[in-house]
Amino acid sequence: MKAITVILLAILGFNSLVHGNKGKRDVTSHSLKYEMDHGALNSCKLPSIKVRTFCNYMNASVPSYIVDTASKQMSYIVDYMNTQTSKYTSACVTAARDIVCKGLLPQCSSDFRILSFLSTSKSCQSINSCPTGLFTAIGRTSAALCSLSGKQYSLTTCVNPAITNINSVHCHALPNITVPSWIVPVLKAQGNAINAQRLAYSLVGVEQSCTSQWTNFLCRSLVSCNHDQNRIISFGWSKEECTSSLKCLPAILKTSTEDQFDCNIFPSKSDSAGLSSHFSLIAATWLLAVWISE
C-alpha cells in the first residue's frame, strides 16, 4: 500500500510539472472501433444499494452511463474508505464521504432534463483541516471534486466539445463528434490524466511499450452522442487489448488495477457486430478526470 500511495502522490503532485511537456511524442490515433451503445441521452437510474448506503441512503438517480460503467470503481472506493475510517476523525470521514459521493455521482432531476453536482461547500471548507491521506490513497484530490460543487448541465443536450485535442503531445485531433454537455469537463481534464499517468508509470519503471498501451487507452476512450443526438455511445478497446495491457504492468500496479477493471466486460475483437452492451472503458476516463485538478 505504501508503494501504491507513492505512485498516486506522484500522479497528483507532479501533474503541474508535466503539463504541457513537449518531450518525445508518442502520438496515438483515434481509431473509432468497438462502438458501444449506453442508452438514451437522459437515461438515469439508482446506484447499487452498497453505494447508496455509503452515500447516506441517497435516493436520487444518476446517469445510467455512470452507474453502468463506474460500478466496480465505486465499489472499490467504498470498500477502501470503509476500512480507513478508524484512522481519521468522524468529521473528516463525514466530509470526505460527502465530497466523494456528490463529486462522483451527479444527480438527475425528476424530469430527467438537468444533471446537478450537489453543493459540497461546507465539506470542502472543513476538509482543508483534515489529513490528505484518505483522498491520496484512493487517487482523488478533494480540490478536483470540490471544483464540481453546485455545477449543473443539461441531460438532453449534445454540444461541440470546443476543443480540438485532449492532449496534443500524445493524441491525435478529436474526430468530428458531439458529446453530452456534462462530458465536456471530462474531456478537458483527460489530457492532464494522460500526462500524470505517464509520469507515474515512468517513476516505477513501467516499460515504454506498456505505457504506450495505456496512453492509447486514454486517447481512444471517447464518449459521444449518436448521429440522431439522442443516445450515448462510446469508443474504447477490445477485451484482448485490455488483457494485454494488464499483463504488461508490474505487480505493484497490476493488483490494484485489476481490482477496478474486468477485461471480460469489453467486446472481443472477433465480435463482428461492432456494437455491445458491455460497459465502456471510458469509465476509467470519467474517474481519472476528477482525480486531477485542472
PDB file of C-alpha atoms in Angstrom:
ATOM      1  CA  MET A   1       0.000   0.000   0.000  1.00  0.00           C
ATOM      2  CA  LYS A   2       2.848   2.395   0.771  1.00  0.00           C
ATOM      3  CA  ALA A   3       4.286   1.898  -2.705  1.00  0.00           C
ATOM      4  CA  ILE A   4       0.903   2.451  -4.328  1.00  0.00           C
ATOM      5  CA  THR A   5       0.428   5.624  -2.299  1.00  0.00           C
ATOM      6  CA  VAL A   6       3.798   6.870  -3.536  1.00  0.00           C
ATOM      7  CA  ILE A   7       2.633   6.294  -7.111  1.00  0.00           C
ATOM      8  CA  LEU A   8      -0.582   8.181  -6.515  1.00  0.00           C
ATOM      9  CA  LEU A   9       1.300  11.016  -4.881  1.00  0.00           C
ATOM     10  CA  ALA A  10       3.420  11.211  -7.994  1.00  0.00           C
ATOM     11  CA  ILE A  11       0.301  11.381 -10.141  1.00  0.00           C
ATOM     12  CA  LEU A  12      -1.226  14.140  -8.056  1.00  0.00           C
ATOM     13  CA  GLY A  13       1.853  16.072  -7.025  1.00  0.00           C
ATOM     14  CA  PHE A  14       3.756  16.241 -10.290  1.00  0.00           C
ATOM     15  CA  ASN A  15       0.858  16.924 -12.637  1.00  0.00           C
ATOM     16  CA  SER A  16       1.717  20.616 -12.937  1.00  0.00           C
ATOM     17  CA  LEU A  17       5.313  19.704 -13.697  1.00  0.00           C
ATOM     18  CA  VAL A  18       4.446  17.628 -16.747  1.00  0.00           C
ATOM     19  CA  HIS A  19       1.516  19.671 -18.024  1.00  0.00           C
ATOM     20  CA  GLY A  20       2.499  20.872 -21.454  1.00  0.00           C
ATOM     21  CA  ASN A  21       5.701  18.820 -21.566  1.00  0.00           C
ATOM     22  CA  LYS A  22       6.922  18.804 -25.162  1.00  0.00           C
ATOM     23  CA  GLY A  23       9.192  15.799 -24.930  1.00  0.00           C
ATOM     24  CA  LYS A  24       9.257  12.798 -27.229  1.00  0.00           C
ATOM     25  CA  ARG A  25       5.913  12.413 -28.979  1.00  0.00           C
ATOM     26  CA  ASP A  26       4.075   9.115 -28.642  1.00  0.00           C
ATOM     27  CA  VAL A  27       1.021  10.044 -30.664  1.00  0.00           C
ATOM     28  CA  THR A  28      -1.991   7.761 -30.677  1.00  0.00           C
ATOM     29  CA  SER A  29      -4.608   7.925 -33.394  1.00  0.00           C
ATOM     30  CA  HIS A  30      -8.341   7.966 -32.755  1.00  0.00           C
ATOM     31  CA  SER A  31      -9.447   4.659 -34.211  1.00  0.00           C
ATOM     32  CA  LEU A  32     -13.184   4.643 -33.607  1.00  0.00           C
ATOM     33  CA  LYS A  33     -13.509   0.912 -33.069  1.00  0.00           C
ATOM     34  CA  TYR A  34     -15.522  -1.103 -30.580  1.00  0.00           C
ATOM     35  CA  GLU A  35     -18.506   1.207 -30.541  1.00  0.00           C
ATOM     36  CA  MET A  36     -20.807   0.691 -27.554  1.00  0.00           C
ATOM     37  CA  ASP A  37     -24.346   1.946 -27.022  1.00  0.00           C
ATOM     38  CA  HIS A  38     -25.168   3.163 -23.499  1.00  0.00           C
ATOM     39  CA  GLY A  39     -28.820   4.041 -23.943  1.00  0.00           C
ATOM     40  CA  ALA A  40     -30.838   7.223 -24.079  1.00  0.00           C
ATOM     41  CA  LEU A  41     -29.071  10.541 -23.635  1.00  0.00           C
ATOM     42  CA  ASN A  42     -31.014  11.309 -20.439  1.00  0.00           C
ATOM     43  CA  SER A  43     -31.328   7.784 -19.062  1.00  0.00           C
ATOM     44  CA  CYS A  44     -30.891   7.714 -15.263  1.00  0.00           C
ATOM     45  CA  LYS A  45     -31.114   5.070 -12.551  1.00  0.00           C
ATOM     46  CA  LEU A  46     -30.220   4.369  -8.945  1.00  0.00           C
ATOM     47  CA  PRO A  47     -26.692   3.271  -7.990  1.00  0.00           C
ATOM     48  CA  SER A  48     -26.237  -0.040  -6.187  1.00  0.00           C
ATOM     49  CA  ILE A  49     -27.570  -0.404  -2.646  1.00  0.00           C
ATOM     50  CA  LYS A  50     -23.948  -0.675  -1.473  1.00  0.00           C
ATOM     51  CA  VAL A  51     -23.115   2.743  -2.896  1.00  0.00           C
ATOM     52  CA  ARG A  52     -26.406   4.304  -1.793  1.00  0.00           C
ATOM     53  CA  THR A  53     -25.848   3.095   1.771  1.00  0.00           C
ATOM     54  CA  PHE A  54     -22.337   4.538   1.794  1.00  0.00           C
ATOM     55  CA  CYS A  55     -23.743   7.819   0.458  1.00  0.00           C
ATOM     56  CA  ASN A  56     -26.253   8.148   3.308  1.00  0.00           C
ATOM     57  CA  TYR A  57     -29.009   6.261   1.503  1.00  0.00           C
ATOM     58  CA  MET A  58     -29.191   8.637  -1.439  1.00  0.00           C
ATOM     59  CA  ASN A  59     -32.466   8.122  -3.296  1.00  0.00           C
ATOM     60  CA  ALA A  60     -31.811  10.204  -6.405  1.00  0.00           C
ATOM     61  CA  SER A  61     -30.909   8.657  -9.724  1.00  0.00           C
ATOM     62  CA  VAL A  62     -27.684   9.348 -11.587  1.00  0.00           C
ATOM     63  CA  PRO A  63     -26.883   8.925 -15.293  1.00  0.00           C
ATOM     64  CA  SER A  64     -27.229   5.273 -16.272  1.00  0.00           C
ATOM     65  CA  TYR A  65     -23.968   5.604 -18.138  1.00  0.00           C
ATOM     66  CA  ILE A  66     -22.087   6.397 -14.905  1.00  0.00           C
ATOM     67  CA  VAL A  67     -23.839   3.646 -12.927  1.00  0.00           C
ATOM     68  CA  ASP A  68     -23.110   1.014 -15.561  1.00  0.00           C
ATOM     69  CA  THR A  69     -19.526   1.931 -16.339  1.00  0.00           C
ATOM     70  CA  ALA A  70     -18.173   3.012 -12.958  1.00  0.00           C
ATOM     71  CA  SER A  71     -19.830   0.489 -10.644  1.00  0.00           C
ATOM     72  CA  LYS A  72     -16.675  -1.535  -9.964  1.00  0.00           C
ATOM     73  CA  GLN A  73     -14.575   1.554  -9.331  1.00  0.00           C
ATOM     74  CA  MET A  74     -17.181   2.980  -6.949  1.00  0.00           C
ATOM     75  CA  SER A  75     -17.346  -0.323  -5.082  1.00  0.00           C
ATOM     76  CA  TYR A  76     -13.552  -0.233  -4.722  1.00  0.00           C
ATOM     77  CA  ILE A  77     -13.712   3.293  -3.286  1.00  0.00           C
ATOM     78  CA  VAL A  78     -16.486   2.380  -0.843  1.00  0.00           C
ATOM     79  CA  ASP A  79     -14.598  -0.677   0.421  1.00  0.00           C
ATOM     80  CA  TYR A  80     -11.361   1.241   0.866  1.00  0.00           C
ATOM     81  CA  MET A  81     -12.898   4.212   2.641  1.00  0.00           C
ATOM     82  CA  ASN A  82     -14.897   1.944   4.952  1.00  0.00           C
ATOM     83  CA  THR A  83     -11.683   0.227   6.079  1.00  0.00           C
ATOM     84  CA  GLN A  84      -9.926   3.522   6.804  1.00  0.00           C
ATOM     85  CA  THR A  85     -12.492   5.284   8.991  1.00  0.00           C
ATOM     86  CA  SER A  86     -10.751   4.398  12.255  1.00  0.00           C
ATOM     87  CA  LYS A  87      -7.658   6.331  11.143  1.00  0.00           C
ATOM     88  CA  TYR A  88      -9.451   9.681  10.772  1.00  0.00           C
ATOM     89  CA  THR A  89     -11.800  11.802  12.845  1.00  0.00           C
ATOM     90  CA  SER A  90     -15.517  11.353  12.280  1.00  0.00           C
ATOM     91  CA  ALA A  91     -15.728  14.931  10.986  1.00  0.00           C
ATOM     92  CA  CYS A  92     -13.092  14.247   8.335  1.00  0.00           C
ATOM     93  CA  VAL A  93     -14.700  10.962   7.301  1.00  0.00           C
ATOM     94  CA  THR A  94     -18.116  12.609   7.006  1.00  0.00           C
ATOM     95  CA  ALA A  95     -16.725  15.438   4.888  1.00  0.00           C
ATOM     96  CA  ALA A  96     -14.762  13.054   2.671  1.00  0.00           C
ATOM     97  CA  ARG A  97     -17.803  10.849   2.096  1.00  0.00           C
ATOM     98  CA  ASP A  98     -19.925  13.869   1.176  1.00  0.00           C
ATOM     99  CA  ILE A  99     -17.339  15.117  -1.321  1.00  0.00           C
ATOM    100  CA  VAL A 100     -16.785  11.716  -2.930  1.00  0.00           C
ATOM    101  CA  CYS A 101     -20.480  10.875  -3.256  1.00  0.00           C
ATOM    102  CA  LYS A 102     -21.552  14.237  -4.644  1.00  0.00           C
ATOM    103  CA  GLY A 103     -18.453  14.686  -6.786  1.00  0.00           C
ATOM    104  CA  LEU A 104     -18.592  11.282  -8.472  1.00  0.00           C
ATOM    105  CA  LEU A 105     -22.368  10.803  -8.581  1.00  0.00           C
ATOM    106  CA  PRO A 106     -24.133  13.852 -10.035  1.00  0.00           C
ATOM    107  CA  GLN A 107     -27.901  13.617  -9.684  1.00  0.00           C
ATOM    108  CA  CYS A 108     -30.611  13.697 -12.344  1.00  0.00           C
ATOM    109  CA  SER A 109     -33.603  15.991 -11.934  1.00  0.00           C
ATOM    110  CA  SER A 110     -37.047  14.406 -11.576  1.00  0.00           C
ATOM    111  CA  ASP A 111     -37.889  15.304 -15.181  1.00  0.00           C
ATOM    112  CA  PHE A 112     -34.550  13.916 -16.437  1.00  0.00           C
ATOM    113  CA  ARG A 113     -33.511  17.195 -18.030  1.00  0.00           C
ATOM    114  CA  ILE A 114     -30.856  18.603 -15.649  1.00  0.00           C
ATOM    115  CA  LEU A 115     -27.770  16.996 -14.102  1.00  0.00           C
ATOM    116  CA  SER A 116     -26.580  18.560 -10.843  1.00  0.00           C
ATOM    117  CA  PHE A 117     -23.425  18.204  -8.806  1.00  0.00           C
ATOM    118  CA  LEU A 118     -24.843  18.939  -5.367  1.00  0.00           C
ATOM    119  CA  SER A 119     -23.137  21.537  -3.223  1.00  0.00           C
ATOM    120  CA  THR A 120     -20.249  20.384  -1.057  1.00  0.00           C
ATOM    121  CA  SER A 121     -19.155  23.855   0.040  1.00  0.00           C
ATOM    122  CA  LYS A 122     -19.274  23.140   3.789  1.00  0.00           C
ATOM    123  CA  SER A 123     -17.496  19.804   3.434  1.00  0.00           C
ATOM    124  CA  CYS A 124     -14.899  21.344   1.128  1.00  0.00           C
ATOM    125  CA  GLN A 125     -14.155  24.024   3.715  1.00  0.00           C
ATOM    126  CA  SER A 126     -13.786  21.551   6.565  1.00  0.00           C
ATOM    127  CA  ILE A 127     -11.723  19.031   4.585  1.00  0.00           C
ATOM    128  CA  ASN A 128      -8.867  21.531   4.383  1.00  0.00           C
ATOM    129  CA  SER A 129      -8.086  20.860   8.042  1.00  0.00           C
ATOM    130  CA  CYS A 130      -8.032  17.078   7.548  1.00  0.00           C
ATOM    131  CA  PRO A 131      -5.070  14.862   6.594  1.00  0.00           C
ATOM    132  CA  THR A 132      -4.754  14.355   2.840  1.00  0.00           C
ATOM    133  CA  GLY A 133      -4.035  10.646   3.103  1.00  0.00           C
ATOM    134  CA  LEU A 134      -7.597   9.439   2.624  1.00  0.00           C
ATOM    135  CA  PHE A 135      -8.020  11.145  -0.730  1.00  0.00           C
ATOM    136  CA  THR A 136      -4.484  10.412  -1.884  1.00  0.00           C
ATOM    137  CA  ALA A 137      -4.830   6.685  -1.284  1.00  0.00           C
ATOM    138  CA  ILE A 138      -7.956   6.419  -3.441  1.00  0.00           C
ATOM    139  CA  GLY A 139      -6.418   8.506  -6.193  1.00  0.00           C
ATOM    140  CA  ARG A 140      -8.582  11.598  -5.851  1.00  0.00           C
ATOM    141  CA  THR A 141      -7.969  15.169  -4.861  1.00  0.00           C
ATOM    142  CA  SER A 142     -10.581  16.961  -2.834  1.00  0.00           C
ATOM    143  CA  ALA A 143      -9.842  20.105  -4.862  1.00  0.00           C
ATOM    144  CA  ALA A 144     -10.817  18.420  -8.132  1.00  0.00           C
ATOM    145  CA  LEU A 145     -14.042  17.059  -6.681  1.00  0.00           C
ATOM    146  CA  CYS A 146     -14.873  20.310  -4.921  1.00  0.00           C
ATOM    147  CA  SER A 147     -14.472  22.218  -8.184  1.00  0.00           C
ATOM    148  CA  LEU A 148     -17.634  20.483  -9.409  1.00  0.00           C
ATOM    149  CA  SER A 149     -19.719  21.645  -6.442  1.00  0.00           C
ATOM    150  CA  GLY A 150     -23.000  23.262  -7.477  1.00  0.00           C
ATOM    151  CA  LYS A 151     -22.480  22.908 -11.229  1.00  0.00           C
ATOM    152  CA  GLN A 152     -25.379  21.947 -13.489  1.00  0.00           C
ATOM    153  CA  TYR A 153     -25.547  20.558 -17.017  1.00  0.00           C
ATOM    154  CA  SER A 154     -28.276  19.664 -19.479  1.00  0.00           C
ATOM    155  CA  LEU A 155     -29.100  15.973 -19.724  1.00  0.00           C
ATOM    156  CA  THR A 156     -30.775  16.398 -23.087  1.00  0.00           C
ATOM    157  CA  THR A 157     -28.205  18.436 -24.999  1.00  0.00           C
ATOM    158  CA  CYS A 158     -25.318  17.379 -27.207  1.00  0.00           C
ATOM    159  CA  VAL A 159     -22.637  20.008 -27.763  1.00  0.00           C
ATOM    160  CA  ASN A 160     -19.450  20.575 -29.672  1.00  0.00           C
ATOM    161  CA  PRO A 161     -16.657  19.851 -27.158  1.00  0.00           C
ATOM    162  CA  ALA A 162     -14.960  23.147 -28.126  1.00  0.00           C
ATOM    163  CA  ILE A 163     -11.517  21.544 -28.000  1.00  0.00           C
ATOM    164  CA  THR A 164      -9.606  20.052 -30.904  1.00  0.00           C
ATOM    165  CA  ASN A 165      -7.357  17.738 -28.937  1.00  0.00           C
ATOM    166  CA  ILE A 166      -7.353  16.242 -25.456  1.00  0.00           C
ATOM    167  CA  ASN A 167      -3.547  16.008 -25.461  1.00  0.00           C
ATOM    168  CA  SER A 168      -1.553  17.475 -28.351  1.00  0.00           C
ATOM    169  CA  VAL A 169       1.621  15.608 -27.397  1.00  0.00           C
ATOM    170  CA  HIS A 170       0.233  12.084 -27.226  1.00  0.00           C
ATOM    171  CA  CYS A 171      -3.129  12.036 -29.037  1.00  0.00           C
ATOM    172  CA  HIS A 172      -4.345  12.903 -32.498  1.00  0.00           C
ATOM    173  CA  ALA A 173      -7.028  15.531 -33.039  1.00  0.00           C
ATOM    174  CA  LEU A 174     -10.523  14.696 -31.867  1.00  0.00           C
ATOM    175  CA  PRO A 175     -12.814  13.292 -34.541  1.00  0.00           C
ATOM    176  CA  ASN A 176     -15.853  15.303 -35.586  1.00  0.00           C
ATOM    177  CA  ILE A 177     -18.221  14.392 -32.756  1.00  0.00           C
ATOM    178  CA  THR A 178     -20.690  15.991 -30.384  1.00  0.00           C
ATOM    179  CA  VAL A 179     -20.806  14.977 -26.733  1.00  0.00           C
ATOM    180  CA  PRO A 180     -23.284  15.113 -23.835  1.00  0.00           C
ATOM    181  CA  SER A 181     -22.851  18.541 -22.235  1.00  0.00           C
ATOM    182  CA  TRP A 182     -21.742  17.102 -18.897  1.00  0.00           C
ATOM    183  CA  ILE A 183     -18.905  15.168 -20.555  1.00  0.00           C
ATOM    184  CA  VAL A 184     -17.081  18.349 -21.630  1.00  0.00           C
ATOM    185  CA  PRO A 185     -15.255  18.791 -18.269  1.00  0.00           C
ATOM    186  CA  VAL A 186     -14.111  15.171 -18.544  1.00  0.00           C
ATOM    187  CA  LEU A 187     -12.536  15.729 -21.947  1.00  0.00           C
ATOM    188  CA  LYS A 188     -10.820  18.911 -20.789  1.00  0.00           C
ATOM    189  CA  ALA A 189      -9.232  17.122 -17.840  1.00  0.00           C
ATOM    190  CA  GLN A 190      -8.387  13.966 -19.769  1.00  0.00           C
ATOM    191  CA  GLY A 191      -5.165  15.397 -21.152  1.00  0.00           C
ATOM    192  CA  ASN A 192      -3.881  16.060 -17.639  1.00  0.00           C
ATOM    193  CA  ALA A 193      -4.688  12.473 -16.698  1.00  0.00           C
ATOM    194  CA  ILE A 194      -2.600  11.201 -19.613  1.00  0.00           C
ATOM    195  CA  ASN A 195       0.424  13.280 -18.589  1.00  0.00           C
ATOM    196  CA  ALA A 196       0.114  12.275 -14.947  1.00  0.00           C
ATOM    197  CA  GLN A 197      -0.286   8.603 -15.741  1.00  0.00           C
ATOM    198  CA  ARG A 198       2.775   8.565 -17.984  1.00  0.00           C
ATOM    199  CA  LEU A 199       4.906  10.255 -15.325  1.00  0.00           C
ATOM    200  CA  ALA A 200       3.745   7.868 -12.611  1.00  0.00           C
ATOM    201  CA  TYR A 201       4.469   4.862 -14.817  1.00  0.00           C
ATOM    202  CA  SER A 202       7.960   6.132 -15.605  1.00  0.00           C
ATOM    203  CA  LEU A 203       8.716   6.542 -11.886  1.00  0.00           C
ATOM    204  CA  VAL A 204       8.031   2.856 -11.205  1.00  0.00           C
ATOM    205  CA  GLY A 205       9.763   1.573 -14.316  1.00  0.00           C
ATOM    206  CA  VAL A 206       6.831   0.533 -16.499  1.00  0.00           C
ATOM    207  CA  GLU A 207       8.144  -0.447 -19.925  1.00  0.00           C
ATOM    208  CA  GLN A 208       7.640   2.116 -22.679  1.00  0.00           C
ATOM    209  CA  SER A 209       5.566  -0.286 -24.781  1.00  0.00           C
ATOM    210  CA  CYS A 210       3.222  -0.866 -21.842  1.00  0.00           C
ATOM    211  CA  THR A 211       2.942   2.846 -21.110  1.00  0.00           C
ATOM    212  CA  SER A 212       2.050   3.396 -24.755  1.00  0.00           C
ATOM    213  CA  GLN A 213      -0.776   0.878 -24.500  1.00  0.00           C
ATOM    214  CA  TRP A 214      -2.299   2.754 -21.563  1.00  0.00           C
ATOM    215  CA  THR A 215      -1.799   6.093 -23.312  1.00  0.00           C
ATOM    216  CA  ASN A 216      -3.651   4.583 -26.239  1.00  0.00           C
ATOM    217  CA  PHE A 217      -6.438   3.646 -23.830  1.00  0.00           C
ATOM    218  CA  LEU A 218      -6.942   7.215 -22.653  1.00  0.00           C
ATOM    219  CA  CYS A 219      -6.585   8.756 -26.101  1.00  0.00           C
ATOM    220  CA  ARG A 220      -9.117   6.424 -27.706  1.00  0.00           C
ATOM    221  CA  SER A 221     -11.652   6.412 -24.884  1.00  0.00           C
ATOM    222  CA  LEU A 222     -14.294   8.798 -26.118  1.00  0.00           C
ATOM    223  CA  VAL A 223     -17.913   9.396 -25.203  1.00  0.00           C
ATOM    224  CA  SER A 224     -20.122  10.781 -27.926  1.00  0.00           C
ATOM    225  CA  CYS A 225     -23.703  11.417 -28.905  1.00  0.00           C
ATOM    226  CA  ASN A 226     -25.057   9.263 -31.704  1.00  0.00           C
ATOM    227  CA  HIS A 227     -25.973  10.642 -35.119  1.00  0.00           C
ATOM    228  CA  ASP A 228     -29.534  11.420 -34.011  1.00  0.00           C
ATOM    229  CA  GLN A 229     -28.305  13.208 -30.861  1.00  0.00           C
ATOM    230  CA  ASN A 230     -30.497  11.126 -28.558  1.00  0.00           C
ATOM    231  CA  ARG A 231     -28.250   8.331 -27.287  1.00  0.00           C
ATOM    232  CA  ILE A 232     -24.835   7.972 -25.634  1.00  0.00           C
ATOM    233  CA  ILE A 233     -22.210   5.900 -27.387  1.00  0.00           C
ATOM    234  CA  SER A 234     -18.562   5.345 -26.600  1.00  0.00           C
ATOM    235  CA  PHE A 235     -15.443   4.010 -28.237  1.00  0.00           C
ATOM    236  CA  GLY A 236     -12.890   2.002 -26.308  1.00  0.00           C
ATOM    237  CA  TRP A 237     -10.697  -1.019 -26.708  1.00  0.00           C
ATOM    238  CA  SER A 238     -11.201  -4.767 -27.004  1.00  0.00           C
ATOM    239  CA  LYS A 239     -11.041  -7.474 -24.356  1.00  0.00           C
ATOM    240  CA  GLU A 240      -7.782  -8.659 -25.905  1.00  0.00           C
ATOM    241  CA  GLU A 241      -6.202  -5.199 -25.726  1.00  0.00           C
ATOM    242  CA  CYS A 242      -7.306  -4.827 -22.109  1.00  0.00           C
ATOM    243  CA  THR A 243      -5.820  -8.200 -21.150  1.00  0.00           C
ATOM    244  CA  SER A 244      -2.530  -7.394 -22.845  1.00  0.00           C
ATOM    245  CA  SER A 245      -2.319  -4.023 -21.106  1.00  0.00           C
ATOM    246  CA  LEU A 246      -2.919  -5.562 -17.681  1.00  0.00           C
ATOM    247  CA  LYS A 247      -0.320  -8.276 -18.237  1.00  0.00           C
ATOM    248  CA  CYS A 248       2.431  -5.805 -19.020  1.00  0.00           C
ATOM    249  CA  LEU A 249       2.022  -3.870 -15.755  1.00  0.00           C
ATOM    250  CA  PRO A 250       4.444  -4.597 -12.902  1.00  0.00           C
ATOM    251  CA  ALA A 251       2.978  -6.289  -9.837  1.00  0.00           C
ATOM    252  CA  ILE A 252       2.958  -3.025  -7.867  1.00  0.00           C
ATOM    253  CA  LEU A 253       0.316  -1.666 -10.265  1.00  0.00           C
ATOM    254  CA  LYS A 254      -1.303  -4.802 -11.646  1.00  0.00           C
ATOM    255  CA  THR A 255      -3.139  -5.869  -8.499  1.00  0.00           C
ATOM    256  CA  SER A 256      -4.717  -2.506  -7.759  1.00  0.00           C
ATOM    257  CA  THR A 257      -5.674  -2.056 -11.423  1.00  0.00           C
ATOM    258  CA  GLU A 258      -7.294  -5.488 -11.619  1.00  0.00           C
ATOM    259  CA  ASP A 259      -9.324  -4.607  -8.531  1.00  0.00           C
ATOM    260  CA  GLN A 260     -11.079  -1.969 -10.628  1.00  0.00           C
ATOM    261  CA  PHE A 261     -11.041  -3.425 -14.152  1.00  0.00           C
ATOM    262  CA  ASP A 262     -12.552  -6.610 -15.574  1.00  0.00           C
ATOM    263  CA  CYS A 263     -11.413  -7.245 -19.128  1.00  0.00           C
ATOM    264  CA  ASN A 264     -14.269  -9.682 -19.691  1.00  0.00           C
ATOM    265  CA  ILE A 265     -16.762  -6.824 -19.847  1.00  0.00           C
ATOM    266  CA  PHE A 266     -15.208  -5.491 -23.062  1.00  0.00           C
ATOM    267  CA  PRO A 267     -16.149  -6.709 -26.558  1.00  0.00           C
ATOM    268  CA  SER A 268     -13.862  -9.194 -28.240  1.00  0.00           C
ATOM    269  CA  LYS A 269     -12.046  -8.405 -31.470  1.00  0.00           C
ATOM    270  CA  SER A 270     -13.984 -11.284 -33.001  1.00  0.00           C
ATOM    271  CA  ASP A 271     -17.303  -9.579 -32.269  1.00  0.00           C
ATOM    272  CA  SER A 272     -18.371  -8.770 -35.801  1.00  0.00           C
ATOM    273  CA  ALA A 273     -21.485  -6.876 -34.668  1.00  0.00           C
ATOM    274  CA  GLY A 274     -19.421  -3.868 -33.631  1.00  0.00           C
ATOM    275  CA  LEU A 275     -21.984  -2.866 -31.008  1.00  0.00           C
ATOM    276  CA  SER A 276     -22.072  -4.135 -27.471  1.00  0.00           C
ATOM    277  CA  SER A 277     -23.972  -3.646 -24.258  1.00  0.00           C
ATOM    278  CA  HIS A 278     -20.718  -4.203 -22.383  1.00  0.00           C
ATOM    279  CA  PHE A 279     -19.506  -1.439 -20.145  1.00  0.00           C
ATOM    280  CA  SER A 280     -17.148   1.043 -21.704  1.00  0.00           C
ATOM    281  CA  LEU A 281     -13.515   1.629 -20.991  1.00  0.00           C
ATOM    282  CA  ILE A 282     -14.355   5.300 -20.734  1.00  0.00           C
ATOM    283  CA  ALA A 283     -15.460   4.652 -17.161  1.00  0.00           C
ATOM    284  CA  ALA A 284     -11.844   4.954 -16.140  1.00  0.00           C
ATOM    285  CA  THR A 285     -11.591   8.211 -18.020  1.00  0.00           C
ATOM    286  CA  TRP A 286     -14.557   9.636 -16.088  1.00  0.00           C
ATOM    287  CA  LEU A 287     -12.837   8.773 -12.804  1.00  0.00           C
ATOM    288  CA  LEU A 288      -9.364   9.809 -13.924  1.00  0.00           C
ATOM    289  CA  ALA A 289     -10.691  13.170 -14.992  1.00  0.00           C
ATOM    290  CA  VAL A 290     -11.768  14.036 -11.475  1.00  0.00           C
ATOM    291  CA  TRP A 291      -8.535  12.658  -9.984  1.00  0.00           C
ATOM    292  CA  ILE A 292      -6.599  15.525 -11.493  1.00  0.00           C
ATOM    293  CA  SER A 293      -7.352  19.115 -10.557  1.00  0.00           C
ATOM    294  CA  GLU A 294      -7.423  21.362 -13.598  1.00  0.00           C
TER     295      GLU A 294
END
